[in-house]
Coordinates of C-alpha atoms and ligand atoms in Angstrom, one line a residue:
Chain A
M243 CA 20.8 -13.0 17.0
I244 CA 21.0 -9.3 15.9
K245 CA 23.2 -6.0 17.1
L246 CA 22.7 -2.6 15.6
Q247 CA 25.2 -0.4 17.0
N248 CA 25.3 3.5 15.9
I249 CA 23.8 2.6 12.6
S250 CA 23.2 5.8 10.2
K251 CA 21.5 5.7 6.7
N252 CA 22.1 9.0 5.0
Y253 CA 21.0 10.3 1.2
R254 CA 22.8 12.9 -0.5
M255 CA 20.3 15.1 -2.5
G256 CA 22.1 17.6 -4.1
E257 CA 23.5 19.9 -1.5
V258 CA 21.0 18.6 1.4
E259 CA 21.7 15.3 3.2
I260 CA 18.8 13.5 4.5
C261 CA 19.4 11.5 7.5
A262 CA 16.7 8.4 7.3
L263 CA 18.5 6.6 10.2
C264 CA 20.7 8.6 12.4
G265 CA 22.7 6.7 15.0
V266 CA 20.3 3.8 15.9
D267 CA 21.3 1.2 18.6
L268 CA 19.0 -1.9 18.8
D269 CA 19.2 -5.6 20.3
V270 CA 17.2 -8.1 18.8
A271 CA 17.2 -11.6 20.7
S272 CA 16.3 -15.0 19.0
G273 CA 12.8 -15.4 19.5
D274 CA 11.6 -11.8 20.0
L275 CA 8.1 -10.1 18.7
I276 CA 8.6 -6.7 18.2
A277 CA 6.6 -3.7 16.7
I278 CA 8.1 -0.9 15.1
M279 CA 5.8 2.0 15.0
G280 CA 6.4 5.8 14.3
P281 CA 5.2 8.6 11.8
S282 CA 5.1 8.3 8.1
G283 CA 8.8 9.2 7.1
S284 CA 10.4 8.5 10.4
G285 CA 12.7 5.4 9.0
K286 CA 11.1 2.4 9.8
S287 CA 11.3 1.0 6.4
T288 CA 14.8 2.1 5.9
L289 CA 15.5 0.6 9.2
M290 CA 13.9 -3.0 8.0
N291 CA 15.9 -2.9 4.7
V292 CA 19.2 -2.7 7.1
L293 CA 18.1 -5.5 9.4
G294 CA 17.0 -7.6 6.5
C295 CA 20.3 -7.0 4.7
L296 CA 18.7 -5.6 1.8
D297 CA 20.5 -2.3 1.8
R298 CA 23.9 -1.3 3.5
P299 CA 24.2 1.3 6.4
T300 CA 25.9 4.6 5.6
S301 CA 27.8 4.0 9.2
G302 CA 27.8 1.8 12.2
R303 CA 28.1 -2.0 12.9
Y304 CA 25.5 -4.5 12.2
L305 CA 25.9 -8.1 13.7
F306 CA 24.1 -11.0 12.4
E307 CA 24.5 -13.7 14.4
D308 CA 28.0 -12.3 15.7
R309 CA 28.7 -11.8 11.9
E310 CA 29.8 -8.3 10.8
I311 CA 27.6 -7.5 7.7
S312 CA 29.9 -5.0 6.3
A313 CA 32.6 -7.8 6.0
M314 CA 30.3 -9.8 3.8
S315 CA 30.2 -9.7 0.1
D316 CA 26.8 -9.0 -1.7
D317 CA 26.8 -12.6 -2.6
E318 CA 26.9 -13.7 1.1
L319 CA 24.3 -11.4 2.1
A320 CA 22.1 -12.8 -0.7
H321 CA 22.8 -16.3 0.9
V322 CA 21.9 -14.8 4.5
R323 CA 18.8 -13.2 3.4
N324 CA 17.6 -16.5 1.3
A325 CA 18.3 -18.9 4.0
K326 CA 17.9 -16.9 7.1
I327 CA 15.1 -13.9 6.6
G328 CA 11.6 -13.7 5.3
F329 CA 10.9 -10.2 4.3
V330 CA 7.3 -8.8 3.8
F331 CA 7.9 -5.3 1.7
Q332 CA 5.5 -2.4 2.2
S333 CA 4.9 -2.0 -1.4
F334 CA 4.7 -6.1 -1.9
N335 CA 7.5 -6.1 -4.7
L336 CA 5.9 -9.2 -6.6
L337 CA 7.3 -10.2 -10.1
P338 CA 4.4 -8.9 -12.3
R339 CA 5.0 -11.5 -15.2
F340 CA 4.8 -14.6 -12.9
T341 CA 1.4 -16.2 -11.2
A342 CA 0.8 -15.7 -7.6
L343 CA 2.2 -19.3 -7.1
K344 CA 5.5 -18.8 -8.9
N345 CA 6.1 -15.7 -6.9
V346 CA 5.6 -17.5 -3.6
E347 CA 7.9 -20.2 -5.1
M348 CA 10.6 -17.7 -5.6
P349 CA 12.7 -18.1 -2.6
L350 CA 12.7 -22.0 -3.2
V351 CA 14.1 -21.3 -6.5
Y352 CA 17.0 -19.5 -5.2
S353 CA 17.3 -22.1 -2.4
G354 CA 17.7 -25.1 -5.3
V355 CA 14.6 -26.7 -4.3
S356 CA 13.3 -29.0 -7.7
S357 CA 10.0 -27.5 -9.3
Q358 CA 7.6 -30.0 -7.9
A359 CA 8.8 -30.0 -4.3
R360 CA 8.5 -26.1 -4.8
T361 CA 4.7 -26.4 -5.8
E362 CA 4.1 -28.9 -2.9
R363 CA 5.5 -26.3 -0.5
A364 CA 3.9 -23.2 -2.0
V365 CA 0.3 -24.4 -2.2
P366 CA -0.6 -24.6 1.5
V367 CA 1.1 -21.6 2.2
M368 CA -1.2 -20.0 -0.2
E369 CA -4.4 -21.6 1.2
K370 CA -2.9 -20.6 4.5
V371 CA -3.2 -17.0 3.7
G372 CA -6.7 -17.4 1.9
L373 CA -6.0 -17.5 -1.6
G374 CA -6.0 -21.0 -2.6
D375 CA -8.5 -19.8 -5.1
R376 CA -6.2 -17.0 -6.8
M377 CA -3.0 -19.0 -7.5
Y378 CA -2.9 -18.6 -11.1
H379 CA -3.8 -15.1 -11.0
K380 CA -0.9 -12.6 -11.8
P381 CA -0.3 -9.4 -9.8
T382 CA -2.4 -7.2 -11.7
E383 CA -5.2 -9.5 -11.6
L384 CA -5.5 -9.3 -8.0
S385 CA -7.0 -7.0 -5.3
G386 CA -4.5 -5.0 -3.3
G387 CA -4.6 -6.8 -0.2
Q388 CA -4.6 -10.1 -2.3
Q389 CA -1.1 -9.1 -3.5
Q390 CA -0.1 -8.1 0.0
R391 CA -0.8 -11.7 1.1
V392 CA 0.8 -13.1 -1.6
A393 CA 3.9 -11.2 -0.6
I394 CA 3.3 -12.6 2.9
A395 CA 3.1 -16.2 1.8
R396 CA 6.0 -15.6 -0.2
A397 CA 8.2 -14.6 2.9
L398 CA 6.9 -17.9 4.9
V399 CA 7.6 -20.4 2.2
N400 CA 10.9 -21.0 3.1
N401 CA 10.5 -21.3 7.1
P402 CA 13.1 -18.6 7.8
P403 CA 14.5 -18.0 11.6
L404 CA 13.8 -14.2 11.2
L405 CA 10.6 -12.6 9.4
L406 CA 10.6 -9.1 8.7
A407 CA 7.1 -7.6 7.8
D408 CA 6.5 -3.9 6.6
E409 CA 3.3 -2.9 7.3
P410 CA 1.8 -6.2 6.5
T411 CA -2.0 -5.5 7.0
G412 CA -2.1 -2.0 5.6
N413 CA -4.4 -3.0 2.9
L414 CA -6.4 -5.6 4.5
D415 CA -9.8 -5.4 6.1
S416 CA -10.1 -6.3 9.9
R417 CA -10.9 -10.0 9.5
S418 CA -8.1 -10.7 7.1
G419 CA -5.6 -8.4 9.0
A420 CA -6.8 -10.4 12.1
E421 CA -5.9 -13.8 10.2
I422 CA -2.6 -12.6 9.1
L423 CA -1.7 -11.5 12.8
N424 CA -2.5 -14.8 13.9
I425 CA -0.5 -16.5 11.6
L426 CA 2.6 -14.2 12.6
V427 CA 1.8 -15.1 16.3
N428 CA 1.5 -18.9 16.0
L429 CA 4.9 -18.5 14.0
H430 CA 6.3 -16.9 16.9
Q431 CA 5.2 -19.5 19.3
Q432 CA 7.2 -21.9 17.2
G433 CA 10.4 -20.1 17.8
V434 CA 10.6 -17.8 14.8
T435 CA 11.8 -14.4 15.6
I436 CA 9.5 -11.7 14.3
I437 CA 9.8 -7.8 13.5
I438 CA 6.4 -6.0 12.4
V439 CA 6.5 -2.5 11.1
T440 CA 2.8 -1.3 11.9
H441 CA 0.6 1.8 12.4
D442 CA -2.3 -0.5 13.9
P443 CA -2.0 -0.6 17.8
N444 CA -4.0 -3.5 17.9
I445 CA -1.3 -5.4 16.3
A446 CA 1.4 -3.7 18.1
A447 CA -0.3 -4.8 21.6
R448 CA 0.0 -8.3 20.6
C449 CA 3.9 -8.0 20.5
K450 CA 6.2 -8.4 23.1
R451 CA 7.9 -4.9 22.4
I452 CA 7.2 -1.9 21.0
I453 CA 10.2 0.4 19.3
T454 CA 9.0 3.9 18.5
L455 CA 10.9 6.0 15.5
K456 CA 11.1 9.5 15.2
D457 CA 13.0 11.7 12.7
G458 CA 15.4 8.5 12.1
G459 CA 16.1 7.7 15.8
I460 CA 14.5 5.5 18.5
I461 CA 12.5 7.4 20.9
S462 CA 11.3 4.6 22.9
N463 CA 11.7 0.9 23.4
E464 CA 9.5 -0.7 25.7
T465 CA 8.2 -4.0 26.7
V466 CA 4.6 -4.7 26.4
P467 CA 2.8 -5.1 29.5
Chain B
M36 CA -24.3 13.2 -10.2
I37 CA -23.8 9.5 -10.6
K38 CA -26.3 6.9 -10.9
L39 CA -25.3 3.0 -11.7
Q40 CA -27.8 0.6 -12.7
N41 CA -27.0 -3.2 -12.6
I42 CA -23.1 -2.6 -13.2
S43 CA -21.4 -5.8 -13.4
K44 CA -17.6 -6.2 -14.1
N45 CA -16.4 -9.8 -15.2
Y46 CA -13.0 -11.4 -15.8
R47 CA -12.4 -14.5 -17.9
M48 CA -9.6 -16.5 -16.4
G49 CA -9.1 -19.6 -18.9
E50 CA -12.5 -21.5 -18.1
V51 CA -13.2 -19.6 -15.0
E52 CA -15.3 -16.4 -15.1
I53 CA -14.8 -14.2 -11.9
C54 CA -17.5 -11.8 -11.0
A55 CA -15.4 -8.9 -9.6
L56 CA -19.0 -6.6 -9.4
C57 CA -22.5 -8.3 -9.9
G58 CA -25.1 -6.3 -10.7
V59 CA -24.5 -3.3 -8.5
D60 CA -27.0 -0.5 -8.2
L61 CA -26.0 2.9 -6.4
D62 CA -26.9 6.6 -6.5
V63 CA -24.5 9.5 -5.7
A64 CA -25.8 12.8 -5.4
S65 CA -23.7 16.0 -5.5
G66 CA -22.3 17.0 -2.1
D67 CA -22.2 13.2 -0.9
L68 CA -19.4 11.9 1.3
I69 CA -19.5 8.2 1.3
A70 CA -17.3 5.2 2.8
I71 CA -17.0 2.0 0.8
M72 CA -16.1 -0.9 3.1
G73 CA -16.1 -4.5 2.7
P74 CA -13.4 -7.6 2.9
S75 CA -10.2 -7.7 0.8
G76 CA -11.1 -9.1 -3.1
S77 CA -14.9 -7.8 -2.4
G78 CA -14.9 -5.3 -5.4
K79 CA -14.0 -1.9 -3.9
S80 CA -11.3 -1.2 -6.4
T81 CA -13.3 -2.4 -9.1
L82 CA -16.3 -0.2 -8.3
M83 CA -14.1 2.8 -7.6
N84 CA -12.6 2.3 -11.2
V85 CA -15.8 2.4 -12.8
L86 CA -16.8 5.2 -10.9
G87 CA -14.0 7.1 -11.8
C88 CA -14.3 6.2 -15.6
L89 CA -11.0 4.5 -15.7
D90 CA -12.5 1.2 -16.3
R91 CA -15.4 0.4 -18.7
P92 CA -18.2 -2.1 -16.8
T93 CA -18.9 -5.5 -18.8
S94 CA -22.6 -4.7 -18.6
G95 CA -25.2 -2.1 -17.2
R96 CA -25.5 1.6 -17.3
Y97 CA -23.5 4.4 -15.9
L98 CA -24.9 7.8 -15.9
F99 CA -22.5 10.6 -15.1
E100 CA -24.0 14.0 -14.6
D101 CA -27.1 12.5 -16.5
R102 CA -24.5 11.4 -19.6
E103 CA -24.5 7.7 -20.5
I104 CA -20.8 6.9 -20.2
S105 CA -20.9 3.7 -22.3
A106 CA -22.0 6.1 -25.1
M107 CA -18.8 8.1 -24.5
S108 CA -15.6 7.7 -26.7
D109 CA -12.4 7.0 -25.1
D110 CA -11.2 10.7 -25.3
E111 CA -14.4 11.9 -24.2
L112 CA -14.0 10.0 -20.9
A113 CA -10.4 11.0 -20.5
H114 CA -11.8 14.5 -20.5
V115 CA -14.5 13.9 -18.0
R116 CA -11.8 12.2 -16.0
N117 CA -9.6 15.2 -16.1
A118 CA -12.2 18.0 -15.7
K119 CA -14.3 16.8 -13.0
I120 CA -12.6 13.7 -11.0
G121 CA -9.8 13.6 -8.9
F122 CA -8.4 9.7 -8.1
V123 CA -6.2 8.6 -5.4
F124 CA -5.1 5.1 -6.4
Q125 CA -4.5 2.2 -4.0
S126 CA -1.0 1.7 -5.2
F127 CA -0.2 5.5 -5.8
N128 CA 0.4 5.1 -9.6
L129 CA 3.1 8.0 -9.4
L130 CA 5.4 8.4 -12.4
P131 CA 8.9 7.1 -11.3
R132 CA 11.0 9.3 -13.5
F133 CA 9.3 12.6 -12.2
T134 CA 9.6 14.3 -9.0
A135 CA 6.9 14.8 -6.4
L136 CA 6.0 18.3 -7.7
K137 CA 6.0 17.3 -11.3
N138 CA 3.6 14.2 -10.5
V139 CA 1.2 16.6 -8.7
E140 CA 1.4 19.1 -11.8
M141 CA 0.3 16.2 -13.9
P142 CA -3.4 16.9 -14.1
L143 CA -2.7 20.6 -14.9
V144 CA -0.5 19.7 -18.1
Y145 CA -3.5 17.9 -19.3
S146 CA -5.9 20.7 -18.6
G147 CA -3.3 23.0 -20.7
V148 CA -2.4 25.3 -17.7
S149 CA 1.1 26.9 -18.2
S150 CA 4.3 25.9 -16.5
Q151 CA 4.9 28.5 -14.1
A152 CA 1.2 28.2 -13.5
R153 CA 1.5 24.8 -12.5
T154 CA 3.9 25.2 -10.1
E155 CA 2.5 28.0 -8.3
R156 CA -0.7 25.9 -7.9
A157 CA 1.2 22.3 -6.9
V158 CA 3.2 23.8 -4.4
P159 CA 0.7 24.8 -2.0
V160 CA -1.0 21.6 -2.2
M161 CA 2.5 19.6 -1.5
E162 CA 2.6 22.0 1.6
K163 CA -1.1 21.0 2.5
V164 CA -0.3 17.3 2.6
G165 CA 2.8 17.8 4.6
L166 CA 5.3 17.3 2.2
G167 CA 6.8 20.9 1.6
D168 CA 10.4 19.4 2.3
R169 CA 10.1 16.7 -0.2
M170 CA 9.0 18.4 -3.3
Y171 CA 12.2 17.2 -5.8
H172 CA 12.1 13.7 -4.3
K173 CA 11.4 11.1 -7.0
P174 CA 8.9 8.5 -5.4
T175 CA 11.4 6.0 -5.0
E176 CA 13.2 8.5 -2.6
L177 CA 10.0 8.9 -0.7
S178 CA 8.6 6.7 2.0
G179 CA 5.2 4.8 1.6
G180 CA 3.2 7.3 3.3
Q181 CA 5.0 10.0 1.6
Q182 CA 4.0 8.7 -1.9
Q183 CA 0.6 8.2 -0.9
R184 CA 0.3 11.8 0.2
V185 CA 1.8 13.0 -3.1
A186 CA -0.9 10.9 -4.8
I187 CA -3.3 12.2 -2.5
A188 CA -2.1 16.4 -3.6
R189 CA -2.4 15.3 -7.4
A190 CA -6.0 14.3 -7.2
L191 CA -6.7 17.6 -5.4
V192 CA -4.8 19.8 -7.4
N193 CA -7.4 20.6 -10.3
N194 CA -10.1 21.1 -7.6
P195 CA -12.3 18.4 -9.1
P196 CA -16.2 18.4 -7.9
L197 CA -15.8 14.3 -7.5
L198 CA -12.9 13.1 -5.7
L199 CA -12.4 9.3 -5.2
A200 CA -10.0 8.0 -2.5
D201 CA -9.0 4.4 -2.8
E202 CA -7.7 3.7 0.9
P203 CA -6.0 7.0 1.3
T204 CA -4.4 6.6 4.6
G205 CA -3.8 2.7 4.6
N206 CA 0.4 3.8 4.6
L207 CA -0.1 6.6 7.2
D208 CA 0.2 6.7 10.8
S209 CA -2.5 7.7 12.8
R210 CA -1.7 11.7 13.1
S211 CA -0.9 11.9 9.1
G212 CA -4.2 9.9 8.6
A213 CA -6.1 12.2 10.8
E214 CA -4.5 15.0 8.6
I215 CA -5.5 13.9 5.3
L216 CA -8.7 12.8 6.9
N217 CA -9.4 16.9 7.7
I218 CA -8.5 17.7 4.3
L219 CA -11.2 15.4 2.7
V220 CA -14.0 16.7 5.6
N221 CA -13.1 20.5 4.7
L222 CA -13.3 19.5 1.0
H223 CA -16.7 18.2 1.6
Q224 CA -17.8 20.9 3.5
Q225 CA -16.7 23.3 0.4
G226 CA -19.1 21.1 -1.7
V227 CA -16.8 18.6 -2.9
T228 CA -18.6 15.1 -3.5
I229 CA -16.4 12.6 -1.8
I230 CA -16.1 8.6 -2.1
I231 CA -13.5 7.0 0.1
V232 CA -12.7 3.0 0.3
T233 CA -11.4 2.3 3.8
H234 CA -10.8 -0.5 6.2
D235 CA -10.6 1.9 9.2
P236 CA -13.9 2.5 11.1
N237 CA -12.6 5.9 12.4
I238 CA -12.7 7.2 8.8
A239 CA -16.1 5.4 7.8
A240 CA -17.8 7.2 11.1
R241 CA -16.7 10.6 9.9
C242 CA -18.7 9.7 6.6
K243 CA -22.4 10.5 5.9
R244 CA -23.2 7.1 4.4
I245 CA -21.3 3.7 4.5
I246 CA -21.5 1.4 1.8
T247 CA -20.5 -2.3 2.3
L248 CA -19.3 -4.7 -0.6
K249 CA -19.3 -8.6 -0.4
D250 CA -18.3 -11.0 -3.1
G251 CA -19.1 -8.3 -5.9
G252 CA -22.4 -6.9 -4.5
I253 CA -23.7 -4.4 -2.2
I254 CA -24.9 -5.8 0.9
S255 CA -25.5 -2.6 3.1
N256 CA -26.0 0.9 2.2
E257 CA -26.6 2.9 5.5
T258 CA -26.7 6.6 6.6
V259 CA -24.3 7.3 9.5
P260 CA -26.3 8.2 12.5
Ligands
LIG5 N1 -7.5 -8.1 -14.1 C1 -8.2 -9.0 -13.1 N2 -8.4 -10.3 -13.7 C2 -9.1 -11.1 -12.7 N3 -9.6 -11.1 -11.9 C3 -9.5 -9.7 -11.0 C4 -8.6 -8.6 -11.5 N4 -8.5 -7.5 -11.1 C5 -9.5 -8.0 -9.8 N5 -9.7 -9.0 -9.8 C6 -10.5 -9.9 -8.8 O1 -11.8 -9.2 -8.6 C7 -11.8 -9.2 -7.3 C8 -12.4 -7.7 -6.8 O2 -11.1 -6.8 -6.8 P1 -10.6 -5.4 -5.9 O3 -9.4 -5.1 -6.4 O4 -11.7 -4.8 -6.7 O5 -10.8 -5.7 -4.4 P2 -10.9 -5.0 -3.3 O6 -12.2 -4.9 -2.7 O7 -10.3 -3.4 -3.6 O8 -9.9 -5.6 -2.5 P3 -8.7 -5.0 -1.2 O9 -9.4 -4.6 -0.4 O10 -7.8 -6.2 -1.1 O11 -8.1 -4.0 -2.1 C9 -10.8 -9.9 -6.6 O12 -11.0 -11.2 -6.1 C10 -9.8 -10.1 -7.7 O13 -8.7 -11.3 -7.5
LIG6 N1 16.4 7.2 -1.6 C1 16.3 7.8 -1.1 N2 16.5 9.1 -1.1 C2 16.4 10.3 -0.3 N3 15.4 10.1 0.5 C3 14.9 9.0 0.8 C4 15.0 8.0 0.2 N4 14.4 7.1 0.7 C5 13.9 7.4 1.8 N5 14.2 8.7 2.0 C6 13.7 9.4 3.2 O1 14.0 9.0 4.3 C7 13.2 9.0 5.4 C8 12.8 7.5 5.8 O2 12.0 6.8 4.8 P1 11.0 5.6 5.2 O3 11.0 5.1 4.0 O4 12.2 4.7 6.2 O5 10.2 5.9 6.2 P2 8.7 5.1 6.8 O6 9.0 5.2 8.4 O7 8.8 3.8 6.3 O8 7.7 5.8 6.4 P3 5.9 5.3 5.9 O9 5.7 5.1 7.2 O10 5.5 6.5 5.1 O11 6.3 4.1 5.3 C9 11.7 9.7 4.5 O12 11.8 11.0 4.9 C10 12.0 9.6 2.9 O13 11.6 10.8 2.4
LIG7 MG1 7.7 2.6 5.2
LIG8 MG1 -8.8 -2.4 -3.5

């Protein structure tokens, strides 16, 4: 599904160059369930933003379903993101002026689903993440963990074949976190390819593979026994 | 130091009233080290915002060092916050247009410290949280866990007698999280009163008392053996 070859992402800050990703090679097969771990600042979110086609690498090749993303226009990338990829952001990235339900409907707006059909599809996903009684709250009227679950619901609503979740349980208590993990594991059993950034070893232990980053590079890539 | 008596915080959403805190009683002694736990949406951040004088309760009495905060003006409250309370927000609340260092200096701007003295005090605190090489980055040029550590440094810089930290390690790997916890435990040993909202049982185990919330109320308040 995905091939990364010698991918780098650099930021220039004045005279200093920061190498957020330094020459990363990674293959992701369809149906994988991967955990990405590593210290704060090691490049996990940067890697997820490249994988999610949200950020172009500084150099290197990225093949998504055998298509080279550097050859795609911004519009083509946006189309791939909307049709193929669900993304849960570490900072949620909810739209503050819209209700939780409208935020979950956003991917369906982009793909041209009618208003009534959008609501019919978004309501069950809100209930699935335990927020059936918070649908008309705006993000500022929700707790941190509730916002996180809205962001998860939004990533799921379009049934994407690839789901990228950047620390989806950081703001959740163990029970809510376990419920989210069960949702992800079930989706994986239905054939969804899932990549989760996590600091939680309990979540990593339920994945098939664990990739560990340090200082912008992959230092281990192991199958979970 | 703090007495909460029958504190409630309600939000009206159309015809529905949401009771984020429902009749909470809580005493905090000077020098306490308290963990606040509970499910997502149970009222932890709402309680912390009341304790931190950031949000006025809907009803009930709040005595801070024997002064009734409902009798204080907004200016007086702001003065209490700046002089007495360090607050680490669950969503960091950094100012996006300022560098990390300038964000850490903010409490000192409010208390009238000169520009050179501010920098002299803020730099060591940035190094203490492991971000000596990220001082001139803006928040958007930092990872999630790095932003969280800037928010922690900002709460510490004015040496407040009371430190409130709302999920200070949610975005940190176990090693960075342990470093932050050590900073907090050391401050406690120097006499700082500390209240930490956490979902991490390892952090709760290092506190002296654990308070558990559910649906806006305190369901247990126990000393850690
Ligand atoms: N401005 C608001 N308007 C309406 N409801 C609100 C508002 N702010 C918070 N709430 C509700 O109050 C309840 C408590 O919120 P709070 O942020 O205190 O929870 P929390 O325990 O910190 O949760 P988390 O662990 O997810 O951060 C939640 O159910 C939330 O939906
Ligand atoms: N826009 C930017 N400009 C400069 N440096 C950046 C920028 N974005 C990220 N960085 C740096 O790149 C490195 C990797 O950041 P990244 O967000 O990928 O880390 P992370 O592994 O997700 O960390 P965390 O676990 O704290 O979220 C960090 O050291 C960060 O300071
Ligand atoms: Mg990150
Ligand atoms: Mg909270």
